[in-house]
XYZ file of C-alpha atoms in Angstrom:
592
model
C -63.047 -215.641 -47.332
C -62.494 -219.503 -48.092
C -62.887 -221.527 -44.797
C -60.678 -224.858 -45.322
C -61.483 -226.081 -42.614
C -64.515 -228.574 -43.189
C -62.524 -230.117 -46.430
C -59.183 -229.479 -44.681
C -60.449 -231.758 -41.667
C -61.021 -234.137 -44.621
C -58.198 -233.733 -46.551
C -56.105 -233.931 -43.569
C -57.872 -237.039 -42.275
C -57.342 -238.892 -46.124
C -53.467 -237.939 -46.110
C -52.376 -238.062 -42.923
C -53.954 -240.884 -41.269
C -57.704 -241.786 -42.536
C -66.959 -229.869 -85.626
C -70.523 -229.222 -84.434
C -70.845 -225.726 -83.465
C -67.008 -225.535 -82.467
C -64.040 -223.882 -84.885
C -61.754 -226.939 -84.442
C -62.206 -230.551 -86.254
C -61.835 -233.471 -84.760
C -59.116 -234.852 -86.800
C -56.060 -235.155 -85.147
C -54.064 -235.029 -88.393
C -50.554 -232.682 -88.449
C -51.987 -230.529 -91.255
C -52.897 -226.706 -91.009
C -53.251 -224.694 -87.687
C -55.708 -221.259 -88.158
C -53.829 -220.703 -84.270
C -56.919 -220.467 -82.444
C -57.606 -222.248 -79.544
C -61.641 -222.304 -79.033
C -61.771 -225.488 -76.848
C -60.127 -226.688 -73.589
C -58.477 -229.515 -75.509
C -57.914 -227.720 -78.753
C -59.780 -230.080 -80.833
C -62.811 -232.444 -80.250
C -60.743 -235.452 -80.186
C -58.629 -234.105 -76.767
C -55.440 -234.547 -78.408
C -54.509 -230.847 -76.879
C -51.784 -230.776 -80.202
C -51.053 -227.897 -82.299
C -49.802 -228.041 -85.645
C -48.023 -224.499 -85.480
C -44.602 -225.209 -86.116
C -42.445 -221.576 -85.919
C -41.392 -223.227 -81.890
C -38.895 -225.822 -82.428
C -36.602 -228.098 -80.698
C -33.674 -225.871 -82.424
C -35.083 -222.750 -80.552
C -36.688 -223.436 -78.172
C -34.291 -222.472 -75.517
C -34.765 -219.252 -76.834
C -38.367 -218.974 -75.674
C -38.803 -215.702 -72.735
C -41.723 -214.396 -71.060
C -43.568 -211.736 -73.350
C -46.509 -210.678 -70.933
C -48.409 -211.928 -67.809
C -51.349 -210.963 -65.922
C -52.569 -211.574 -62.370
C -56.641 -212.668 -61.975
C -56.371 -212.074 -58.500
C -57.748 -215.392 -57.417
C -55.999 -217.463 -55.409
C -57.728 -221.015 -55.884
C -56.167 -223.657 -57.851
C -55.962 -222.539 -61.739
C -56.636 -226.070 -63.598
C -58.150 -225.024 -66.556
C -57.054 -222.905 -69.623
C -57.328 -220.058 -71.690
C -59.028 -219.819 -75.312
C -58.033 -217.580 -78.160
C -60.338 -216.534 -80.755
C -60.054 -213.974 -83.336
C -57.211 -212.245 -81.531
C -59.109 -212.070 -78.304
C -57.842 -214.319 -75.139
C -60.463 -215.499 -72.710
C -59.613 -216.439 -69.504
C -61.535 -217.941 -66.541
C -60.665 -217.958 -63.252
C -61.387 -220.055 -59.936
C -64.555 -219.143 -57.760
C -65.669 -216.160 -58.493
C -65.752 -217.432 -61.943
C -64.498 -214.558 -63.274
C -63.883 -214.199 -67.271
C -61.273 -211.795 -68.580
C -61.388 -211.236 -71.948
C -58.008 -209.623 -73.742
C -57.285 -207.812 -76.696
C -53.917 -209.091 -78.144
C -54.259 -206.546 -81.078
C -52.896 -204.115 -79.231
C -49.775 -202.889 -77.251
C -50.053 -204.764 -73.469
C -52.850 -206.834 -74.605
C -55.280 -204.804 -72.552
C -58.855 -205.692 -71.054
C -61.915 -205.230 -73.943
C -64.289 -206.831 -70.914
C -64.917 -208.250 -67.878
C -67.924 -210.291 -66.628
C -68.375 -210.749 -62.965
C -70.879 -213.100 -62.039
C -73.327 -213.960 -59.170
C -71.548 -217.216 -57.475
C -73.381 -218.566 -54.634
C -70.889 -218.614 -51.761
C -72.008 -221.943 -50.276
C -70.234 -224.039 -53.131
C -66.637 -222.765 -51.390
C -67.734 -225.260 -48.281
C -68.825 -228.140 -50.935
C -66.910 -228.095 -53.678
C -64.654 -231.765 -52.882
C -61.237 -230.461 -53.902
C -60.818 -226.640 -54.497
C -62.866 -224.064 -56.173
C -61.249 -225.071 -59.539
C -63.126 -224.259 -63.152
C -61.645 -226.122 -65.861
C -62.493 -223.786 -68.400
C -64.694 -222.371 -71.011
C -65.889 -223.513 -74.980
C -66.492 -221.344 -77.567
C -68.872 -221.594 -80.195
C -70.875 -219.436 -82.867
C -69.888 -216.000 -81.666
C -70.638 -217.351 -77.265
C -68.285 -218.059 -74.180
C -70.134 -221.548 -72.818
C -69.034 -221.869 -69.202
C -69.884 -223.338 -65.880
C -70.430 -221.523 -62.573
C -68.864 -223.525 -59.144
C -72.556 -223.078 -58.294
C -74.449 -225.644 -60.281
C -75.342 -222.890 -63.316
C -74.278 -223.030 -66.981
C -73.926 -219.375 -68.689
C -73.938 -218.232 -72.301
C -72.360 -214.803 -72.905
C -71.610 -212.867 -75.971
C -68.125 -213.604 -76.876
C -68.017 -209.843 -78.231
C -68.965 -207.438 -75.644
C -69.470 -210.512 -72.528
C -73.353 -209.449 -72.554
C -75.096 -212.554 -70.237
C -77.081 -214.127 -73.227
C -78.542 -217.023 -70.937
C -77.863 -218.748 -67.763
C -79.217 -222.254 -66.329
C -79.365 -223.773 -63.314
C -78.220 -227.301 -64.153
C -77.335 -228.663 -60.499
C -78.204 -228.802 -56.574
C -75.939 -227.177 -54.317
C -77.941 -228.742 -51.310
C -77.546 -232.280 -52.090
C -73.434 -231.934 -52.720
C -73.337 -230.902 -56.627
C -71.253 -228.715 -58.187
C -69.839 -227.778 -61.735
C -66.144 -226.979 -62.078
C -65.951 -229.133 -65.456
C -65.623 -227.469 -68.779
C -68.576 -228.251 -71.286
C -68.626 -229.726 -74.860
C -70.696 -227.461 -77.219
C -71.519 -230.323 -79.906
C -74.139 -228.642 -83.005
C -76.967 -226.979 -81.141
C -76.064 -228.812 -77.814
C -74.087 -227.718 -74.272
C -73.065 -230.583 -72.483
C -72.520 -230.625 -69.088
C -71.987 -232.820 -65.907
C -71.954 -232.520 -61.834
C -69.340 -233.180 -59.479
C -69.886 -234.833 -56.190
C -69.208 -237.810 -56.118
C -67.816 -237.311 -52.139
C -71.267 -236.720 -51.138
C -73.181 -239.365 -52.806
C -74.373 -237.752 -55.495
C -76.021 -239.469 -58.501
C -73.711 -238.562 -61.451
C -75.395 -237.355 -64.593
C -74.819 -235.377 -68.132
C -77.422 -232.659 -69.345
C -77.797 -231.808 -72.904
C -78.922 -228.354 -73.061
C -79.799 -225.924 -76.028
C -77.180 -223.985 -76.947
C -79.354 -221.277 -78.383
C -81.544 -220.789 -75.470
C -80.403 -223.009 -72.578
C -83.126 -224.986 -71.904
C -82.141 -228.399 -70.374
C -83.105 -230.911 -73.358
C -82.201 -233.818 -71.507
C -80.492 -235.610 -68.473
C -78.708 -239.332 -68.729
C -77.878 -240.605 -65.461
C -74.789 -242.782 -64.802
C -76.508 -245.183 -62.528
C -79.318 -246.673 -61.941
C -82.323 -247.875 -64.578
C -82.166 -248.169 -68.011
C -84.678 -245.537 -68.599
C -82.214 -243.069 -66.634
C -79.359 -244.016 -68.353
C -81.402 -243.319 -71.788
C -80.926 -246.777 -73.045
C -82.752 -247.643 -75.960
C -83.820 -251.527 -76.553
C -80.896 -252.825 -79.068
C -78.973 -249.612 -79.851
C -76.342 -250.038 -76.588
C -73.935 -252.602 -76.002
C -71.207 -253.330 -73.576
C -67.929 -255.095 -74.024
C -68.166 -258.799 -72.740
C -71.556 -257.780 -70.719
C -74.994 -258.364 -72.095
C -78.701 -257.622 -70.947
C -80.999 -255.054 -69.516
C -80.903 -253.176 -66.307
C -77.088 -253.963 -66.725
C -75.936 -250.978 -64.309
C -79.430 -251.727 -62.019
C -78.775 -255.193 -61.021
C -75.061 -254.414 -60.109
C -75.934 -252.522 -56.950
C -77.166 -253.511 -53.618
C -80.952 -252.595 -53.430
C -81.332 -248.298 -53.552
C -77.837 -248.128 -53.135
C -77.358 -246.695 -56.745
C -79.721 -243.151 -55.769
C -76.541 -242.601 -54.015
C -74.198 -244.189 -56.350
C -71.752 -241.239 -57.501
C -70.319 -241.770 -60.758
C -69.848 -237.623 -61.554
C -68.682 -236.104 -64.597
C -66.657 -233.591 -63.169
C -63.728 -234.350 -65.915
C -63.042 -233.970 -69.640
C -65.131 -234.561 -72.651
C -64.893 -236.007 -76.626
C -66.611 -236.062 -79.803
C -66.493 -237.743 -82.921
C -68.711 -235.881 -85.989
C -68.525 -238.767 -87.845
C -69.584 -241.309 -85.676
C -71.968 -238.598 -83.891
C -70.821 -239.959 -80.356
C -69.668 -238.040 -77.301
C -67.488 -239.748 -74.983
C -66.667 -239.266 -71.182
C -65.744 -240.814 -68.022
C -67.070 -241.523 -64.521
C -65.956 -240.979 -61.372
C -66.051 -242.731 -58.177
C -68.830 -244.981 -56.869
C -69.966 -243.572 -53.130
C -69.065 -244.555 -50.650
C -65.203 -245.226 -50.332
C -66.420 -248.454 -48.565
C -66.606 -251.104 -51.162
C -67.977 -253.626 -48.313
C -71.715 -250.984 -48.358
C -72.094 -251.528 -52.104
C -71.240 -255.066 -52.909
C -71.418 -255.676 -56.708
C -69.370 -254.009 -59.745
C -71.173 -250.958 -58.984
C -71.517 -249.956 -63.139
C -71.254 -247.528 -64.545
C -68.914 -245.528 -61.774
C -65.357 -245.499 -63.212
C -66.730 -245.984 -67.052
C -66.392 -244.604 -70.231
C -69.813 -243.753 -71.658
C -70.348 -242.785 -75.795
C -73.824 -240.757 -76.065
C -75.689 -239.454 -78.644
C -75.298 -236.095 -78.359
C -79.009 -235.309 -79.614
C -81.054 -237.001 -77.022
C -78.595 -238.310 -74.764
C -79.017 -241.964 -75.949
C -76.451 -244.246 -74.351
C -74.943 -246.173 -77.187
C -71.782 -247.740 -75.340
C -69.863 -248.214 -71.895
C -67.346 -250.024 -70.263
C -66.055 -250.210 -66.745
C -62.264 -249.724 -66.135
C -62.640 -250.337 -62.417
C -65.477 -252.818 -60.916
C -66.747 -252.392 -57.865
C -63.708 -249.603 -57.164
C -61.987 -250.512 -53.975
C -59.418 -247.698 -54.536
C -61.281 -244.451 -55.639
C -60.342 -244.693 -59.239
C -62.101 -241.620 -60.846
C -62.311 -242.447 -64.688
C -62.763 -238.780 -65.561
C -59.587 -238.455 -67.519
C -59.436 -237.040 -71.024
C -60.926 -239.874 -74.051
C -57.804 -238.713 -76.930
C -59.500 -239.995 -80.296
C -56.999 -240.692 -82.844
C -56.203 -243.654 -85.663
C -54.000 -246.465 -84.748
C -52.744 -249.495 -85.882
C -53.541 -252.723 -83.708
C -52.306 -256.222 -84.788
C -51.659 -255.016 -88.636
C -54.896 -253.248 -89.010
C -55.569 -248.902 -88.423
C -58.481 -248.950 -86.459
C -60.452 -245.881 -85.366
C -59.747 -245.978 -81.704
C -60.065 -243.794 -78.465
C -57.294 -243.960 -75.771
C -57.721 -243.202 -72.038
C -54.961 -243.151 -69.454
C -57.410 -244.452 -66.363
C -56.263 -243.098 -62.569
C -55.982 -246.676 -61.970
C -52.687 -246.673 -63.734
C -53.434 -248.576 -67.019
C -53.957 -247.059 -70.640
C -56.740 -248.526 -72.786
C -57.520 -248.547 -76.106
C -61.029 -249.407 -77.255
C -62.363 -248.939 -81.366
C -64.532 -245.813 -80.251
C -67.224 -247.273 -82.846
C -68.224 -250.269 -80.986
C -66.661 -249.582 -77.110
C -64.217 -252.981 -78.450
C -61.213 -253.202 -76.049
C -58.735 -253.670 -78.021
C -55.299 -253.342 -75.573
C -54.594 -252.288 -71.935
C -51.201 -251.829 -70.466
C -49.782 -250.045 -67.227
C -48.087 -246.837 -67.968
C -47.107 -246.275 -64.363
C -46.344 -248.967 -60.971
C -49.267 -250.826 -60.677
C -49.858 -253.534 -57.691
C -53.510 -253.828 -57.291
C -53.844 -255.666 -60.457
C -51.675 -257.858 -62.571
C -53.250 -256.797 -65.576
C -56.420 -256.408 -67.759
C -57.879 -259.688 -69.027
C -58.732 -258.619 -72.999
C -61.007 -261.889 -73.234
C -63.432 -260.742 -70.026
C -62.520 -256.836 -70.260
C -61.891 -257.323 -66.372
C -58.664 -256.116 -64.122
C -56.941 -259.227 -62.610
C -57.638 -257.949 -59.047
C -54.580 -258.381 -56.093
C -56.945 -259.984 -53.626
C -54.380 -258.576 -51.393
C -55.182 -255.589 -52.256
C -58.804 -255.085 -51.584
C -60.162 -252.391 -49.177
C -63.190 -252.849 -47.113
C -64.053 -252.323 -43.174
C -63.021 -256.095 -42.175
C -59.834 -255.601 -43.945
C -58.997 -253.320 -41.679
C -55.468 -250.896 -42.654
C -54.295 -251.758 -46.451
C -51.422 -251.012 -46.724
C -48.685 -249.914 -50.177
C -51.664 -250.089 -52.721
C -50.147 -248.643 -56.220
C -51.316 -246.214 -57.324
C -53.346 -243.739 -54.912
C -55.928 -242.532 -55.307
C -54.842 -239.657 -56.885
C -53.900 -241.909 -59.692
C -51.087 -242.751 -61.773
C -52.985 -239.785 -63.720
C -55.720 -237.416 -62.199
C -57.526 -234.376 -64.322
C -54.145 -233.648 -65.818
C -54.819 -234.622 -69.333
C -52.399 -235.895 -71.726
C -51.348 -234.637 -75.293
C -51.138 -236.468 -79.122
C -48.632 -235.580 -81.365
C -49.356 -237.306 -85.077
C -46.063 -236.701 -86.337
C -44.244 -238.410 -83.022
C -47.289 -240.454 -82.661
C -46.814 -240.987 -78.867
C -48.676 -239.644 -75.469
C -47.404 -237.165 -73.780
C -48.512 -237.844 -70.160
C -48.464 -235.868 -66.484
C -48.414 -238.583 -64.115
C -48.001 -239.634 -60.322
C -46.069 -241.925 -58.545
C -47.373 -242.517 -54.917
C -48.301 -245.279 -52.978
C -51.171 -245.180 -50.005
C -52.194 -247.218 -47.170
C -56.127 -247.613 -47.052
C -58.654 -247.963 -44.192
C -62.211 -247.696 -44.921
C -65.217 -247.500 -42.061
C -68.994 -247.626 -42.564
C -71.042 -244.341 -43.035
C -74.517 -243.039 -43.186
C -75.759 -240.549 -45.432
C -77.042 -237.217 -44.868
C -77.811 -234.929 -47.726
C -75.232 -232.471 -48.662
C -72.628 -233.627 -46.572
C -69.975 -235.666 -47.078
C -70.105 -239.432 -47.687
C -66.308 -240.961 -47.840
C -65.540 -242.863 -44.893
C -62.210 -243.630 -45.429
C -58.404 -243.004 -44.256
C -55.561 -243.100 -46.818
C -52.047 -241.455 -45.828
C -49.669 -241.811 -49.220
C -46.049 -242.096 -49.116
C -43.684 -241.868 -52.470
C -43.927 -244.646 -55.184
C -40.482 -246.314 -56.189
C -37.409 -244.427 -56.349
C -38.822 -241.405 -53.957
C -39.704 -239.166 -57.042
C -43.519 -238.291 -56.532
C -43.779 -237.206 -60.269
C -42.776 -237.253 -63.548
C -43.641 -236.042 -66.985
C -43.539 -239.439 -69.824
C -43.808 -240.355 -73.369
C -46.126 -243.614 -73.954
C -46.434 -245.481 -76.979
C -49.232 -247.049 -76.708
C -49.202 -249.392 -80.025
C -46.022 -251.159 -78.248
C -47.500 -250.766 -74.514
C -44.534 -249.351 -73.008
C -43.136 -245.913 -71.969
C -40.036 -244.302 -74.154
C -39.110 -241.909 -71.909
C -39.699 -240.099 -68.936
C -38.424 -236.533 -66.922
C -38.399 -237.333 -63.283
C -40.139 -234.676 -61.271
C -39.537 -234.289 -57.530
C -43.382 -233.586 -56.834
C -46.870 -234.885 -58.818
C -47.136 -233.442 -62.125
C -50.521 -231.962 -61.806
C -50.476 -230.105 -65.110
C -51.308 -230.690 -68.606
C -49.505 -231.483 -71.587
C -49.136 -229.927 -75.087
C -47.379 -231.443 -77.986
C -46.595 -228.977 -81.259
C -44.947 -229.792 -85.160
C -42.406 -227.975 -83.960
C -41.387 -231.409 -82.299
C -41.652 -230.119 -79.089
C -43.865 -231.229 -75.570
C -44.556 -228.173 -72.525
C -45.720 -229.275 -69.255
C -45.666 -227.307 -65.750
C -44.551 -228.751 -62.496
C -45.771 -228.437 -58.739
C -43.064 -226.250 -57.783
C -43.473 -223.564 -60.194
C -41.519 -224.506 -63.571
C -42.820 -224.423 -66.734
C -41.113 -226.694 -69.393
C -40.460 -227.782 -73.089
C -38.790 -230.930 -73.722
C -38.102 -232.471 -76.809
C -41.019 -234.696 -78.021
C -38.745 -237.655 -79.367
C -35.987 -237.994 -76.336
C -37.555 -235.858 -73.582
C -34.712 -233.460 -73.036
C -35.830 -230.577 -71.197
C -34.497 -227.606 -73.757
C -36.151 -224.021 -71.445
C -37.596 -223.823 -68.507
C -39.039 -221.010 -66.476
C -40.165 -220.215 -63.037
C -43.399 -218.762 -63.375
C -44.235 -217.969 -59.750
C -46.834 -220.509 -58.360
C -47.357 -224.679 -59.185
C -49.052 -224.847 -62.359
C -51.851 -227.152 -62.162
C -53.136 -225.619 -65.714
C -52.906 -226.855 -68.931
C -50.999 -225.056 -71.953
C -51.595 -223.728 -75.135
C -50.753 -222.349 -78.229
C -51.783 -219.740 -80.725
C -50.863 -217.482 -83.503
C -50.319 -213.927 -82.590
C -51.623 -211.218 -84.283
C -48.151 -210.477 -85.647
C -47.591 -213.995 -87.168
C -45.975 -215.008 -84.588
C -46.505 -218.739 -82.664
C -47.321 -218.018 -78.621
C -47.442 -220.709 -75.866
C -49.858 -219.843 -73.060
C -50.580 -221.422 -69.437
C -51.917 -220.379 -65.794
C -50.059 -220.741 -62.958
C -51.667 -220.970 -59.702
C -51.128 -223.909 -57.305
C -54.677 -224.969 -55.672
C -57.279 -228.413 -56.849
C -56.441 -231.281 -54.438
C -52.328 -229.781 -53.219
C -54.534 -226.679 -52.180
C -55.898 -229.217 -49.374
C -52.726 -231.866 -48.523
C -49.829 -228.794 -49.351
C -50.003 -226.464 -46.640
C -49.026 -223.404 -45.706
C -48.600 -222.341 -49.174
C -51.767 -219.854 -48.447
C -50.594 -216.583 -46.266
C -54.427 -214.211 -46.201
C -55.581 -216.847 -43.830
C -54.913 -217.137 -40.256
C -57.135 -219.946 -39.509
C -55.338 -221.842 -42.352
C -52.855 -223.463 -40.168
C -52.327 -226.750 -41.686
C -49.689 -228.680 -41.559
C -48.325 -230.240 -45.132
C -48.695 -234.140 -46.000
C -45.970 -236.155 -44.853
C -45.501 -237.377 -48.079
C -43.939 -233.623 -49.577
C -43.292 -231.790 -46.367
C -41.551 -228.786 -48.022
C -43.787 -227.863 -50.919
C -44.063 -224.335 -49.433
C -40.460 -223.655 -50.138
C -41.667 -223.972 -53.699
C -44.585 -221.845 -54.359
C -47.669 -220.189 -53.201
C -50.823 -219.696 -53.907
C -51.805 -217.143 -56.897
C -53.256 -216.776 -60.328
C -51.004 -215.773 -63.065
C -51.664 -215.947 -66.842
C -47.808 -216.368 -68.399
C -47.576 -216.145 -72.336
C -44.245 -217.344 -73.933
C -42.776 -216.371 -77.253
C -39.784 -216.011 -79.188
């Protein structure tokens, strides 16, 4: 049974008052769709777009329910499904369960089931929910990661266990809900943990066997961080030992900076690209310094792990801004000229764009209510910092910082579209008050140390769903939401955008104005991320989880009925969430 109470005590306490091997190419290009969907983000560059075009704004509103199954876990459903050669895999929360169906045939029933050995122990760890984010396939194998700290291999075919890996340590606080990038013969991977002072890494392991080939640390040394002499570079910061000398002695062995988020690749430039998450602890005033490379975007050779560039979105983060958001890879122009660039809507509630080649920045511009900063200096690279707005023990209670630190964004990634060529974005609008207080490690338990209720941003909406253009830096439109939009986006040829909200609806709006043309109650707060695939009838199919749980598992309340000792109240900021939705796993599939 789950026990919330250790992270509910927590929780309650923050809220309340404290190609490659893959089928898909990276281009992201409107041109021809063989409707599979064999990554989390449908193609390397993250743009999560599909050029099937049979679902458009003209009939849409004709879309129904065709078939749904229940995985019988309740935990928070944030990943989503893959579809490969007629077969749809899905994975759920802890117990990492993967269903695999056969869509050939009448119900779409099960061709296999693998049930694996989760250690129990990662339920009390994992930070926020027993989330899994999802599965890659590659080369005839489902690549997947166990809550546990293991990465597994398993014949997409019959769901035979090819190879499985322990690639993280349960005892010190890791644990591996992220999906992995299979890039030519390599599975990447990287730990979560960043609550319990962690040291955040990616492992590069062999796809064929899954032997660990090597490990680049986040923080720390150079030789960690797999810097080679005069092959890595940093925007506006030069040197060696550039993430070293930006800590307080030792601090960085317990410097967090997790990968617990989304991945990207670019075959030509033979770079992978994620972000960071926080530095620990939540108590800027015990790690004085910028604290790099927490809150970054990294670019890695996928081969040996060599660090080729980074930037830092958030020095020495005051706030708990994660950078673990999706890296969408795509050609734009900036000041008259198409550059090759890579685009990242940071949870500190500004989108950057940076030529992916070189780690350039090349424009930054809030896409929601920002009041910590005034802006991004493009000469230094650096936020223009609120001074105001700093946390720290002798600052005692901040209070209305914008946004919290559940971000303007969180791991709800955005979507792509070429042909609208705008960002389809899930975002939050909260504000939080902020009171930090010093904290001593001990291994495996948590290392915050830090109170921060939230309370609705500007106009009492707590959500809404937005289209961003990010060549003009400013938002064209926007669907108000009454709660956070925690789920993903989509964006088709068809013209249209699908989303799902908090309390249970899932939507498809018109990509150019944002008019919301069907919606559907599918039975529990989708916190997944949708799809879409070609049938094998012909036919275009849009699929998603629903299943309320990551972080709203811990501040919603009472949305969770098989538990009596689960008697939590809900966060101030959405008492009546409950009258919404509860808790349940639920694979919908849309069609015509």
């Amino acid at each position: 049974m789950f026990r919330p109470q250790r992270w509910a005590v927590l929780v309650a306490a923050l809220s309340a008052g404290w190609n490659g091997r893959g089928a898909a190419q990276t281009g992201s290009g409107p041109g021809r769709d063989d409707g599979q969907w064999t990554m989390p983000a449908k193609d390397f560059a993250s743009t999560r777009y599909s050029a099937l075009a049979q679902l458009t704004t003209g009939n849409a509103q004709r879309l129904r329910p065709v078939w749904s199954f229940s995985t019988g876990v309740l935990g928070g459903h944030e990943g989503q499904p893959l579809v490969v050669n007629h077969t749809m895999y899905v994975v759920t929360p802890y117990p990492n369960v993967v269903y695999a169906f056969d869509l050939t045939k009448e119900g779409y029933p099960l061709k296999w089931k693998y049930r694996p050995n989760v250690n129990s122990a990662a339920i009390g760890i994992a930070c926020c929910d027993v989330v899994n984010r999802g599965a890659f396939y590659a080369d005839g194998r489902i690549y997947y990661n166990l809550l546990d700290g293991h990465t597994v291999a398993l014949d997409a075919a019959s769901g035979r266990e090819i190879w499985k890996t322990k690639v993280a340590d349960l005892n010190i606080g890791e644990t591996t809900p992220m999906a992995p990038l299979v890039v030519k013969d390599r599975v990447i991977v990287g730990n979560s943990g960043g609550e319990f002072g962690v040291r955040g890494w990616v492992k590069g392991l062999d796809a064929e066997t899954g032997k660990i080939i090597w490990t680049g640390y986040n923080v720390g040394p150079d030789a960690d961080l797999l810097v080679k002499p005069g092959s890595f570079r940093s925007f506006r910061a030069s040197g060696t030992q550039l993430s070293l000398n930006s800590w307080p002695k030792e601090a960085w062995k317990l410097g967090g900076a997790p990968v617990w988020g989304w991945l990207s690749y670019d075959p030509k430039l033979d770079l992978v690209y994620y972000g960071t998450g926080n530095p620990a602890p939540y108590n800027a005033e015990q790690r004085p310094g910028d604290n790099r490379w927490a809150t970054s975007v990294m670019a890695r050779d996928p081969d040996d792990g060599s660090l080729r560039w980074a930037y830092q979105f958030t020095p020495a983060d005051n706030w708990d801004y994660d950078a673990t958001q999706e890296m969408i890879l795509t050609d734009l122009p900036v000041k008259g000229k198409v550059r090759q660039t890579l685009v990242h809507f940071d949870k500190n509630g500004f989108v950057y764009t940076f030529d992916r080649g070189t780690g350039e920045l090349l424009a930054a511009d809030a896409y929601v209510p920002v009041n910590w900063a005034r802006g991004v200096d493009l000469r230094t690279g650096r936020p223009e910092v609120d001074s105001t707005k700093l946390t720290g023990v002798s600052r005692g209670t901040v209070k209305d910082i914008c946004p919290t630190l559940e971000g303007g964004k969180n791991q709800q990634p955005a979507a792509f579209s070429p042909v609208t060529r705008l960002f389809y974005v899930p975002t939050n609008n909260m504000c939080m008050d902020y009171t930090t207080a010093n904290v001593s490690y001990i291994a495996g338990t948590p290392y915050i140390g830090a109170a921060i209720p939230y309370k609705p941003g500007a106009g009492g909406h707590l959500g809404a769903f937005i289209a961003f253009d990010v060549t003009k830096g400013k938002k064209i439109w926007e669907v108000k939401e009454p709660y956070p939009v925690w789920s993903g986006a989509l964006a088709t040829r068809g013209g249209l955008a699908f989303y799902g909200t908090l309390d249970g609806w899932f939507k498809a709006v018109d990509g150019r104005t944002g008019a919301v043309l069907y919606k559907f109650k599918v039975g529990s707060g989708v916190v997944g991320n949708p799809i879409s695939f070609l049938g094998p009838d012909g036919k275009q199919y849009v699929a998603v989880y629903a299943g309320i749980g990551g972080d709203w598992l811990l501040l919603s309340g009472d949305v969770r009925s098989d538990d009596p000792t689960d008697v939590r109240p809900p966060a101030s900021f959405m008492p009546d969430i409950a009258r919404h939705t509860s808790q349940g796993g639920i694979v919908w599939i849309f069609g015509l």
